Amino acid sequence: MTRTPDAWAALRAHPWRYLGSRWPWGALAYLLTTVPIGIVMLVVLLGILFVGALTAVVVVGLVVLAGIPVLAGVLGVLERARLRLVQGAPASGMSLRERLRAGRRLPVSWPEVGYAFLVAVVLWPLDALVVLAVFVSVTLILAPLLATVDTFVMLGWEVEPGPEAWLAAAIAVPALPLAAYVVGVLAVAQAALARQLLSPRDAELAQAVADLRRSRVDLVDAFETERRRIERDLHDGVQQRLVALTMTLGSAELDVPEGPGLNLVRQAHRQAEEALEELRTTVRGIHPRVLADHGLAAAVHEIADRSLVPVTVEIRLDERLPAPVETAAYFVVSEALTNVARHSGARRAQVHGWRRAGSFILAVVDDGQGGAVVDRASGSGLAGLAVRLDALGGDLRVTSPTGGPTEVRMEAPCAGN
Amino acid sequence: MRRQLSVVLAEDAALLREGLVGILERAGHEVVAAVSDAEALLAYVARELPDVVVTDIRMPPTHTDEGLRAAARIRAEHPGIAVMVLSAYVAEAYVPELLDSAPHGGVGYLLKDRVGHVREFLESLDRVAAGETVVDPQVVRQLLGRRRDDGPLARLTEREREVLALMAEGRTNGSIAQELVVSEAAVRKHVGNIFIKLRLDAGSDRRVSAVLAYLRG
């Protein structure tokens, strides 16, 4: 027998399946437990309103009244959990602990407050009535038994032992399944209402996710802009000065006569050139010019040409990728090939890049010994790139079984570009 | 002994522009204009018709490859004017673009540091003005480091590749012989073999074509 996922599904199924399932009992328990909860809520709410209204003049009352949303919140937590009795799963929402931690920053949830009043004023008396009806039905069924023990009075009807008691039972028997359905429908309706009022609204959640995503992309963008600025500053400032310095030293070499003086000038020239070369390497690591000018394929070819391990490059792109994707891809290749040269013992490597269904996919494969891992905690190298790709809505995967081969594969969405 | 050249110079960094003017004038060349963007470069070239144009690759407004595009245009409109392009870094991607603009030589691609080696730089400038193709040795070395399993260069022996690389740097047979410590006759033989293996016909400037084939891989 297949299990029904919630009471509503069970209600719509074959009567035998509903009556035989656990859902009538769950619904009854739901309604039954609503009664004491509702009474407690009513008492506490009345207390708060009374005390609050009395003392409102002295401001303290306002603080007391502010307890209502807190109370509603606590009820909300309880009710979300209780939904399991009817709906199979509790509603999502903040736990009590999270709620307390969030403290005052949490805005008042008016649907929660509304639900609290609903429970206190409307729902529990209604539920009590239905539960009472069930209790009456059950008692009547037991009438033949009970009447023999003691005088049996139900709703002003003094039931005599014998035929009269059997009549009472006979009336009640068909009432039981009816009661099961009434209980079920009421519980399902009430649970749906609770979920409606207590579940965090999807639109708000979607908005929050969208905000979060945008702020992460903004961060990546800001980071990228900063890299470009640093690259430009170094390139247009320090690097130019060093080149000018080597030019001056080069001119001096022509003028200074052979001797120790000239040797020193030559030495200075050499040192200036070394500084220039170091600076150039640094600039390349920050943001390579050729990437900005000529795009990913040209820039990757350049990395491949510098690589000590022979690399074949095959990047098929009709047009430029969005800048963040391009930069991320460049650094993935750069980092992966650095690792290939340092750790893999590979004899050759391949870089493939292609578009597929609104995504750009890039794979760096080597024939080395494998065993590479991405240490996300370290935040360096490939791990940092994985985080960056994550922010772009893409991902980075490294498959590197012991013995190889190693594949570093990135995928990033680039639709509409 | 050195021919005095008239030069139009384009470089947006004032410091380097002044330095270049200084070096060129010291060598006895006449700098007829020193400008800071590609538009002014094209205007002055059209007016002055210099012997040589020396230009940075990156210039305003976009700081990408204005100098390179200006160079290609100058070559197309005034094939008699030699062009020397300066780059701040090795970027192989720029090389084919430049060489495509100059199938008959008269172009140079040098790294800016090379300018610091003043004598070398001036020699390169003279060679470009004389219609040769000069590519920075460092660029050539980088291209040399690339291994290719296919393409016409695979047919060459290691020695022939060495000779070709030196040719690409703009060396003469004599200079190549000196570098590799072989006789000039041996170099000539290698060069001949290279021409044959790359199937270069005698009609065009085979030396330049060989270098182009080499640089394109």
XYZ file of C-alpha atoms in Angstrom:
634
model
C 0.000 0.000 0.000
C 1.434 3.321 -1.060
C 1.566 5.983 1.573
C -0.185 9.272 1.004
C 2.062 12.288 1.469
C -0.397 14.400 3.495
C -3.916 14.478 4.890
C -5.333 16.370 1.915
C -4.098 13.745 -0.541
C -5.546 11.062 1.736
C -8.919 12.815 1.894
C -9.146 12.806 -1.880
C -8.153 9.162 -2.120
C -10.517 6.180 -1.718
C -12.483 6.388 1.603
C -11.048 3.084 2.809
C -7.552 4.373 2.281
C -8.255 7.557 4.179
C -9.994 5.836 7.060
C -7.280 3.204 7.245
C -4.407 5.683 7.177
C -2.823 7.580 10.005
C -4.222 10.896 8.767
C -7.587 10.913 10.606
C -5.669 10.365 13.814
C -3.154 13.053 12.899
C -5.963 15.467 12.099
C -7.698 14.664 15.363
C -4.463 15.175 17.292
C -3.956 18.454 15.465
C -7.378 19.747 16.413
C -7.164 18.372 19.930
C -3.827 20.036 20.639
C -5.067 23.312 19.146
C -7.576 23.594 21.988
C -5.164 23.951 24.954
C -2.782 26.033 22.849
C -5.633 28.329 21.879
C -6.839 28.657 25.466
C -3.328 29.498 26.692
C -2.963 32.011 23.878
C -6.291 33.594 24.711
C -5.412 33.953 28.371
C -1.926 35.315 27.717
C -3.078 37.674 24.975
C -5.893 39.019 27.110
C -3.435 39.443 29.953
C -0.981 41.341 27.786
C -3.687 43.511 26.246
C -5.194 44.266 29.634
C -1.924 45.087 31.379
C -0.600 46.859 28.305
C -3.685 49.017 27.898
C -3.689 49.904 31.566
C -0.049 50.934 31.620
C 0.189 52.355 28.104
C 0.113 55.829 29.538
C 3.384 55.224 31.323
C 5.101 53.857 28.241
C 5.823 50.557 29.987
C 2.609 49.370 28.445
C 4.020 49.770 24.998
C 6.845 47.445 25.915
C 4.330 44.984 27.238
C 2.315 45.230 24.054
C 5.489 44.634 22.077
C 5.461 41.200 23.655
C 2.614 40.223 21.343
C 4.788 39.798 18.235
C 7.279 37.821 20.321
C 4.505 35.591 21.597
C 3.191 35.260 18.043
C 6.677 34.282 16.978
C 6.945 31.575 19.592
C 3.526 30.269 18.587
C 4.675 30.360 14.969
C 7.615 28.080 15.744
C 5.348 25.644 17.567
C 2.723 25.693 14.842
C 5.203 25.137 12.031
C 6.362 22.005 13.812
C 2.802 20.890 14.488
C 1.927 21.037 10.799
C 3.659 17.675 10.517
C 0.544 16.079 12.031
C -1.442 17.000 8.924
C 0.974 17.868 6.186
C 3.753 15.332 6.590
C 6.440 17.983 6.880
C 6.911 21.019 9.112
C 6.832 24.427 7.457
C 10.164 26.133 6.895
C 11.015 29.171 8.895
C 13.451 30.365 11.481
C 13.959 28.207 14.513
C 13.409 29.671 17.964
C 17.159 29.943 18.450
C 17.698 31.786 15.175
C 14.792 34.009 15.976
C 16.207 34.932 19.367
C 19.625 35.543 17.836
C 18.118 37.795 15.185
C 16.501 39.655 18.084
C 15.260 43.135 17.505
C 16.443 43.379 13.935
C 13.528 41.182 12.919
C 10.552 43.191 11.706
C 7.154 42.410 13.216
C 5.538 39.630 11.246
C 1.906 40.755 11.073
C 0.659 37.484 9.564
C 2.074 35.696 12.623
C 0.333 38.100 14.989
C -2.882 37.670 13.054
C -2.569 33.918 13.263
C -2.034 34.132 17.026
C -5.291 36.030 17.460
C -7.064 33.647 15.112
C -5.959 30.661 17.202
C -6.885 32.398 20.435
C -10.321 33.604 19.358
C -11.720 31.509 16.512
C -9.857 28.298 15.916
C -9.729 26.654 19.296
C -13.483 26.965 20.056
C -14.259 25.579 16.596
C -11.813 22.731 17.076
C -13.158 22.077 20.561
C -16.654 21.746 19.100
C -15.599 19.224 16.483
C -13.506 17.245 18.949
C -16.494 17.170 21.287
C -18.654 15.787 18.486
C -16.154 13.015 17.923
C -16.063 12.322 21.627
C -19.867 12.091 21.690
C -19.918 9.677 18.748
C -17.342 7.432 20.351
C -19.162 7.491 23.658
C -22.464 6.581 22.020
C -20.870 3.593 20.335
C -19.715 2.465 23.735
C -23.237 3.040 25.153
C -24.279 -0.656 25.429
C -21.162 -1.285 27.474
C -21.291 1.885 29.558
C -25.021 1.627 30.339
C -24.512 -1.709 32.030
C -21.927 -0.198 34.339
C -23.659 3.011 35.359
C -26.459 5.370 34.518
C -25.593 6.754 31.166
C -26.601 10.304 30.231
C -25.579 11.863 26.955
C -26.877 15.265 25.739
C -29.808 15.041 28.128
C -30.693 11.559 26.881
C -30.732 9.026 29.685
C -29.813 5.835 27.929
C -31.241 2.679 29.366
C -29.254 -0.541 29.133
C -30.649 -2.922 26.511
C -32.271 -2.023 23.142
C -32.032 1.689 23.787
C -28.287 1.510 24.262
C -27.929 -0.572 21.085
C -29.985 2.035 19.229
C -27.641 4.761 20.407
C -24.656 2.756 19.174
C -26.358 2.077 15.839
C -26.921 5.823 15.296
C -23.331 6.619 16.175
C -21.628 4.029 13.949
C -22.221 5.845 10.638
C -21.402 9.112 12.398
C -17.796 7.957 13.009
C -16.504 7.999 9.426
C -18.401 11.204 8.915
C -16.630 12.647 11.936
C -13.293 11.422 10.541
C -13.952 13.388 7.349
C -15.085 16.510 9.183
C -11.996 16.330 11.382
C -9.774 15.792 8.361
C -11.213 18.653 6.313
C -11.089 21.058 9.214
C -7.531 20.128 10.105
C -6.373 20.386 6.489
C -8.006 23.786 6.071
C -6.587 25.057 9.307
C -3.101 23.750 8.486
C -3.243 25.360 5.051
C -4.164 28.634 6.693
C -1.332 28.272 9.201
C 1.174 27.496 6.465
C -0.075 30.414 4.430
C 0.385 32.816 7.321
C 3.507 31.346 8.883
C 5.645 30.324 5.899
C 8.121 32.948 4.821
C 6.804 34.340 1.602
C 8.447 32.905 -1.477
C 8.658 36.237 -3.249
C 10.570 37.703 -0.342
C 12.926 34.757 -0.329
C 13.446 35.002 -4.072
C 14.132 38.701 -3.691
C 16.618 38.055 -0.926
C 18.427 35.478 -3.051
C 18.501 37.832 -6.013
C 19.895 40.625 -3.825
C 22.525 38.333 -2.438
C 23.560 37.143 -5.871
C 23.762 40.656 -7.211
C 25.858 41.830 -4.311
C 28.253 38.921 -4.864
C 28.561 39.726 -8.559
C 29.098 43.369 -7.619
C 31.896 42.279 -5.322
C 33.566 40.295 -8.075
C 33.176 43.262 -10.396
C 34.629 45.642 -7.852
C 37.525 43.283 -7.338
C 38.055 43.101 -11.086
C 37.915 46.867 -11.506
C 40.476 47.229 -8.763
C 42.786 44.716 -10.429
C 42.568 46.641 -13.680
C 43.285 49.892 -11.909
C 46.359 48.444 -10.228
C 47.513 46.971 -13.516
C 47.073 50.325 -15.246
C 48.860 52.209 -12.498
C 51.810 49.857 -12.599
C 51.874 49.783 -16.357
C 51.523 53.492 -16.960
C 53.482 54.619 -13.924
C 56.230 52.469 -12.472
C 56.863 50.465 -15.622
C 57.246 53.577 -17.796
C 59.661 55.086 -15.321
C 61.769 51.968 -15.291
C 61.841 51.901 -19.093
C 62.852 55.567 -19.113
C 65.564 54.705 -16.592
C 66.951 51.951 -18.806
C 66.914 54.353 -21.731
C 68.896 56.921 -19.778
C 71.341 54.274 -18.620
C 71.594 52.990 -22.186
C 72.438 56.478 -23.411
C 74.960 56.874 -20.614
C 76.684 53.695 -21.741
C 77.432 55.397 -25.044
C 78.918 58.457 -23.356
C 80.857 57.043 -20.406
C 84.395 56.002 -21.384
C 85.512 52.405 -20.935
C 86.517 51.740 -17.309
C 85.028 51.134 -13.860
C 82.485 53.922 -14.409
C 81.074 52.232 -17.485
C 80.977 48.902 -15.689
C 78.858 50.432 -12.961
C 76.506 51.987 -15.501
C 76.139 48.627 -17.223
C 75.451 46.966 -13.897
C 72.821 49.573 -13.084
C 71.295 49.018 -16.492
C 71.122 45.286 -15.927
C 69.531 45.748 -12.511
C 66.947 48.148 -13.893
C 66.082 45.573 -16.546
C 65.709 42.848 -13.947
C 63.401 45.074 -11.935
C 61.418 45.728 -15.098
C 61.115 42.029 -15.829
C 59.923 41.305 -12.302
C 57.402 44.068 -12.528
C 56.189 42.734 -15.843
C 55.619 39.290 -14.340
C 53.677 40.876 -11.506
C 51.504 42.902 -13.852
C 50.769 39.797 -15.876
C 49.618 38.062 -12.690
C 47.273 40.921 -11.877
C 45.603 41.425 -15.202
C 47.271 40.650 -18.502
C 47.068 43.310 -21.183
C 46.711 40.849 -24.017
C 43.541 39.478 -22.398
C 41.968 42.917 -22.356
C 43.097 43.662 -25.914
C 42.709 40.376 -27.723
C 40.486 38.165 -25.635
C 40.756 34.782 -24.035
C 42.110 32.678 -26.890
C 45.100 34.969 -27.514
C 45.838 35.290 -23.811
C 45.666 31.516 -23.275
C 47.986 30.962 -26.229
C 50.393 33.282 -24.523
C 50.296 31.320 -21.271
C 50.717 28.116 -23.245
C 53.775 29.543 -24.968
C 55.367 30.387 -21.637
C 54.623 26.955 -20.210
C 57.501 24.527 -19.773
C 55.160 21.608 -20.417
C 53.974 21.587 -24.056
C 50.364 22.709 -24.238
C 47.874 22.454 -27.077
C 45.181 25.075 -27.050
C 41.811 24.812 -28.693
C 39.421 27.591 -27.818
C 36.451 28.110 -30.070
C 34.787 31.461 -29.576
C 32.981 33.560 -32.140
C 32.962 36.609 -29.949
C 34.339 37.928 -26.697
C 33.050 36.487 -23.438
C 31.670 38.715 -20.673
C 34.660 40.272 -18.912
C 34.271 38.492 -15.542
C 34.002 35.086 -17.235
C 36.962 35.856 -19.468
C 39.115 36.874 -16.545
C 38.081 33.892 -14.452
C 38.816 31.542 -17.359
C 42.211 33.127 -17.913
C 43.231 32.645 -14.317
C 41.888 29.097 -14.265
C 44.178 28.256 -17.192
C 47.057 30.166 -15.661
C 46.671 28.451 -12.293
C 46.025 25.008 -13.737
C 49.063 25.143 -16.011
C 51.235 26.413 -13.177
C 50.133 23.390 -11.167
C 50.777 21.130 -14.137
C 54.336 22.417 -14.384
C 54.972 22.285 -10.639
C 53.313 19.161 -9.365
C 51.905 16.906 -12.018
C 54.965 15.498 -13.757
C 52.878 15.690 -16.924
C 54.478 15.460 -20.348
C 51.799 17.434 -22.100
C 48.599 19.299 -21.418
C 45.567 20.486 -23.352
C 43.280 23.448 -22.954
C 39.844 23.246 -24.524
C 37.227 25.954 -24.403
C 33.809 26.046 -25.980
C 30.314 27.408 -25.597
C 27.345 25.198 -24.946
C 23.761 26.283 -24.328
C 24.449 29.663 -22.795
C 27.503 28.456 -20.897
C 31.202 28.686 -21.462
C 33.087 25.528 -20.585
C 36.817 25.284 -20.271
C 38.886 22.229 -19.459
C 42.573 21.887 -18.731
C 43.724 18.285 -18.955
C 47.174 16.859 -18.307
C 48.685 13.381 -18.451
C 50.403 13.669 -15.073
C 50.219 11.516 -11.968
C 46.964 12.994 -10.617
C 46.082 13.377 -6.974
C 45.375 17.101 -7.180
C 42.841 18.574 -4.762
C 41.210 21.942 -4.343
C 41.601 23.137 -0.802
C 38.665 25.470 -0.430
C 39.669 26.559 3.028
C 43.008 27.979 1.903
C 41.338 30.501 -0.414
C 44.363 30.517 -2.684
C 44.891 29.373 -6.244
C 42.127 27.234 -7.679
C 40.111 27.497 -4.467
C 39.891 31.270 -4.823
C 38.833 30.812 -8.425
C 36.171 28.321 -7.381
C 34.727 30.958 -5.055
C 34.831 33.546 -7.805
C 33.097 31.237 -10.280
C 30.528 30.417 -7.652
C 29.675 34.091 -7.412
C 29.261 34.200 -11.194
C 26.825 31.299 -11.002
C 29.363 28.886 -12.436
C 31.534 26.194 -10.946
C 34.987 24.696 -10.958
C 35.674 21.006 -10.664
C 38.927 19.141 -10.367
C 38.980 15.440 -11.132
C 42.332 13.951 -10.412
C 42.422 10.257 -9.587
C 45.749 8.924 -8.377
C 47.738 7.998 -11.448
C 46.024 10.699 -13.468
C 44.857 12.180 -15.681
C 43.924 15.466 -14.038
C 41.122 17.583 -15.397
C 40.328 21.087 -14.221
C 36.975 22.066 -15.633
C 35.125 25.315 -15.248
C 31.676 26.216 -16.394
C 30.169 29.665 -16.297
C 26.916 31.024 -17.645
C 27.349 33.651 -20.349
C 23.956 33.771 -22.014
C 23.011 36.736 -24.110
C 26.566 37.704 -24.860
C 78.194 56.147 -42.100
C 74.691 55.994 -40.664
C 71.979 57.403 -42.835
C 70.136 60.280 -41.253
C 66.458 59.430 -41.050
C 63.420 61.608 -40.629
C 61.231 60.098 -37.936
C 57.668 60.590 -36.742
C 57.292 59.304 -33.215
C 54.092 58.360 -31.395
C 54.194 57.522 -27.694
C 51.675 58.632 -25.110
C 53.940 58.441 -22.057
C 55.733 61.782 -21.950
C 58.726 60.351 -20.145
C 59.377 57.743 -22.809
C 58.599 60.131 -25.632
C 61.262 62.551 -24.425
C 63.694 59.713 -23.903
C 63.124 58.401 -27.413
C 63.487 61.859 -28.944
C 66.758 62.235 -27.063
C 68.120 58.912 -28.280
C 67.054 59.483 -31.890
C 68.482 62.989 -32.032
C 71.742 61.893 -30.445
C 72.084 59.386 -33.257
C 71.686 62.228 -35.745
C 68.147 61.421 -36.856
C 65.618 64.167 -37.314
C 62.444 63.790 -35.256
C 59.976 65.773 -37.339
C 57.093 65.143 -34.983
C 56.606 63.533 -31.582
C 52.921 62.957 -30.848
C 50.887 61.188 -28.201
C 48.052 59.559 -30.109
C 47.363 57.610 -33.269
C 45.246 60.282 -34.908
C 47.998 62.874 -34.712
C 50.432 60.223 -35.896
C 48.439 59.575 -39.062
C 48.050 63.309 -39.700
C 51.772 63.994 -39.367
C 52.767 60.993 -41.430
C 50.527 62.155 -44.276
C 52.060 65.635 -44.116
C 55.713 64.911 -43.482
C 56.177 61.584 -45.265
C 59.012 60.543 -42.933
C 61.463 57.699 -43.565
C 60.444 55.856 -40.429
C 57.547 55.814 -38.021
C 58.193 54.706 -34.451
C 55.018 54.003 -32.538
C 53.823 52.538 -29.285
C 51.107 49.901 -29.601
C 48.863 51.164 -26.857
C 47.762 54.745 -27.099
C 44.738 56.880 -26.308
C 41.818 56.814 -26.510
C 41.214 53.116 -25.829
C 44.744 52.055 -24.882
C 44.493 48.822 -26.793
C 46.159 48.566 -30.191
C 45.750 51.989 -31.804
C 49.447 52.137 -32.676
C 49.274 48.795 -34.392
C 46.254 49.743 -36.441
C 47.838 53.064 -37.358
C 50.973 51.176 -38.414
C 48.944 48.877 -40.658
C 47.249 51.876 -42.230
C 50.504 53.673 -42.827
C 51.938 50.567 -44.475
C 48.883 50.301 -46.691
C 48.853 53.947 -47.725
C 52.583 54.606 -47.833
C 54.444 51.362 -48.498
C 57.699 53.320 -48.643
C 57.551 54.339 -45.005
C 59.137 51.879 -42.591
C 57.371 51.220 -39.315
C 58.861 50.289 -35.981
C 56.305 49.189 -33.397
C 57.201 49.234 -29.737
C 55.491 47.017 -27.209
C 55.742 47.064 -23.458
C 55.607 43.274 -23.211
C 55.844 40.125 -25.258
C 52.465 39.570 -26.812
C 52.603 37.060 -29.583
C 49.065 37.981 -30.523
C 50.264 41.250 -31.968
C 52.947 39.777 -34.204
C 50.835 38.248 -36.998
C 48.725 41.396 -37.267
C 51.809 43.451 -37.755
C 53.485 41.099 -40.201
C 50.321 40.765 -42.236
C 50.488 44.491 -42.768
C 53.996 44.213 -44.167
C 54.529 41.311 -46.514
C 57.637 42.958 -47.946
C 59.533 43.952 -44.858
C 60.201 47.393 -43.529
C 58.601 46.629 -40.189
C 59.948 46.044 -36.743
C 58.444 44.781 -33.500
C 60.566 45.553 -30.496
C 60.026 45.433 -26.786
C 60.374 48.746 -25.085
C 63.274 47.535 -22.975
C 65.211 47.066 -26.193
C 65.218 50.825 -26.566
C 67.384 50.902 -23.458
C 70.042 49.034 -25.405
C 70.540 52.150 -27.394
C 73.035 50.879 -29.915
C 70.986 47.762 -30.701
C 67.845 49.814 -30.992
C 69.412 52.256 -33.441
C 70.784 49.398 -35.517
C 67.340 47.797 -35.656
C 65.863 51.109 -36.730
C 68.399 51.371 -39.558
C 67.613 47.831 -40.691
C 63.874 48.466 -40.714
C 64.441 51.695 -42.644
C 66.469 49.623 -45.128
C 63.427 47.383 -45.683
C 64.233 44.452 -43.391
C 61.928 42.765 -40.909
C 63.102 42.937 -37.331
C 61.419 41.093 -34.522
C 62.587 41.345 -30.956
C 64.882 38.455 -29.998
C 62.868 37.851 -26.862
C 59.684 37.466 -28.889
C 61.496 35.125 -31.230
C 62.831 33.100 -28.318
C 59.367 32.770 -26.931
C 58.016 31.613 -30.257
C 60.957 29.248 -30.544
C 60.066 27.680 -27.196
C 56.727 26.675 -28.595
C 56.645 23.142 -29.856
C 54.594 22.254 -32.835
C 53.953 18.793 -34.058
C 52.492 19.810 -37.368
C 52.916 22.653 -39.817
C 55.741 23.310 -42.249
C 58.303 23.926 -39.517
C 58.123 20.298 -38.453
C 60.055 19.465 -41.588
C 63.093 21.447 -40.461
C 66.021 20.026 -38.532
C 66.964 21.461 -35.159
C 69.889 23.308 -36.729
C 67.748 24.760 -39.489
C 65.282 26.000 -36.914
C 68.102 27.717 -35.082
C 69.204 29.398 -38.266
C 65.647 30.439 -39.024
C 65.204 31.868 -35.532
C 68.290 33.995 -35.993
C 67.029 35.067 -39.408
C 63.834 36.140 -37.725
C 65.848 38.357 -35.435
C 67.076 40.061 -38.591
C 70.610 38.669 -38.514
C 72.713 38.433 -41.647
C 74.290 35.155 -42.751
C 77.650 36.372 -41.449
C 76.237 37.208 -38.057
C 74.399 33.866 -37.885
C 77.623 32.027 -38.760
C 79.377 33.839 -35.946
C 76.622 33.065 -33.448
C 76.472 29.371 -34.283
C 80.259 29.079 -34.760
C 80.017 27.644 -38.253
C 81.187 28.854 -41.635
C 79.108 31.301 -43.608
C 78.900 28.707 -46.388
C 77.278 26.303 -43.947
C 74.730 28.942 -43.017
C 73.983 29.565 -46.697
C 73.389 25.852 -47.143
C 70.988 25.747 -44.200
C 69.158 28.806 -45.493
C 68.802 27.152 -48.888
C 67.399 24.022 -47.271
C 64.946 26.091 -45.279
C 63.681 27.769 -48.441
C 63.227 24.390 -50.091
C 61.514 22.776 -47.130
C 59.167 25.713 -46.649
C 58.517 25.641 -50.441
C 59.344 29.294 -50.925
C 59.690 30.275 -54.546
C 62.485 32.527 -55.726
C 60.146 35.311 -56.810
C 59.347 36.863 -53.463
C 61.693 37.981 -50.753
C 62.330 34.502 -49.484
C 64.153 35.611 -46.403
C 61.164 37.622 -45.242
C 58.701 34.902 -46.235
C 60.670 32.322 -44.292
C 60.620 34.495 -41.223
C 56.896 35.046 -41.615
C 56.312 31.325 -41.941
C 58.395 30.817 -38.859
C 56.618 33.407 -36.787
C 53.219 32.134 -37.758
C 54.311 28.643 -36.751
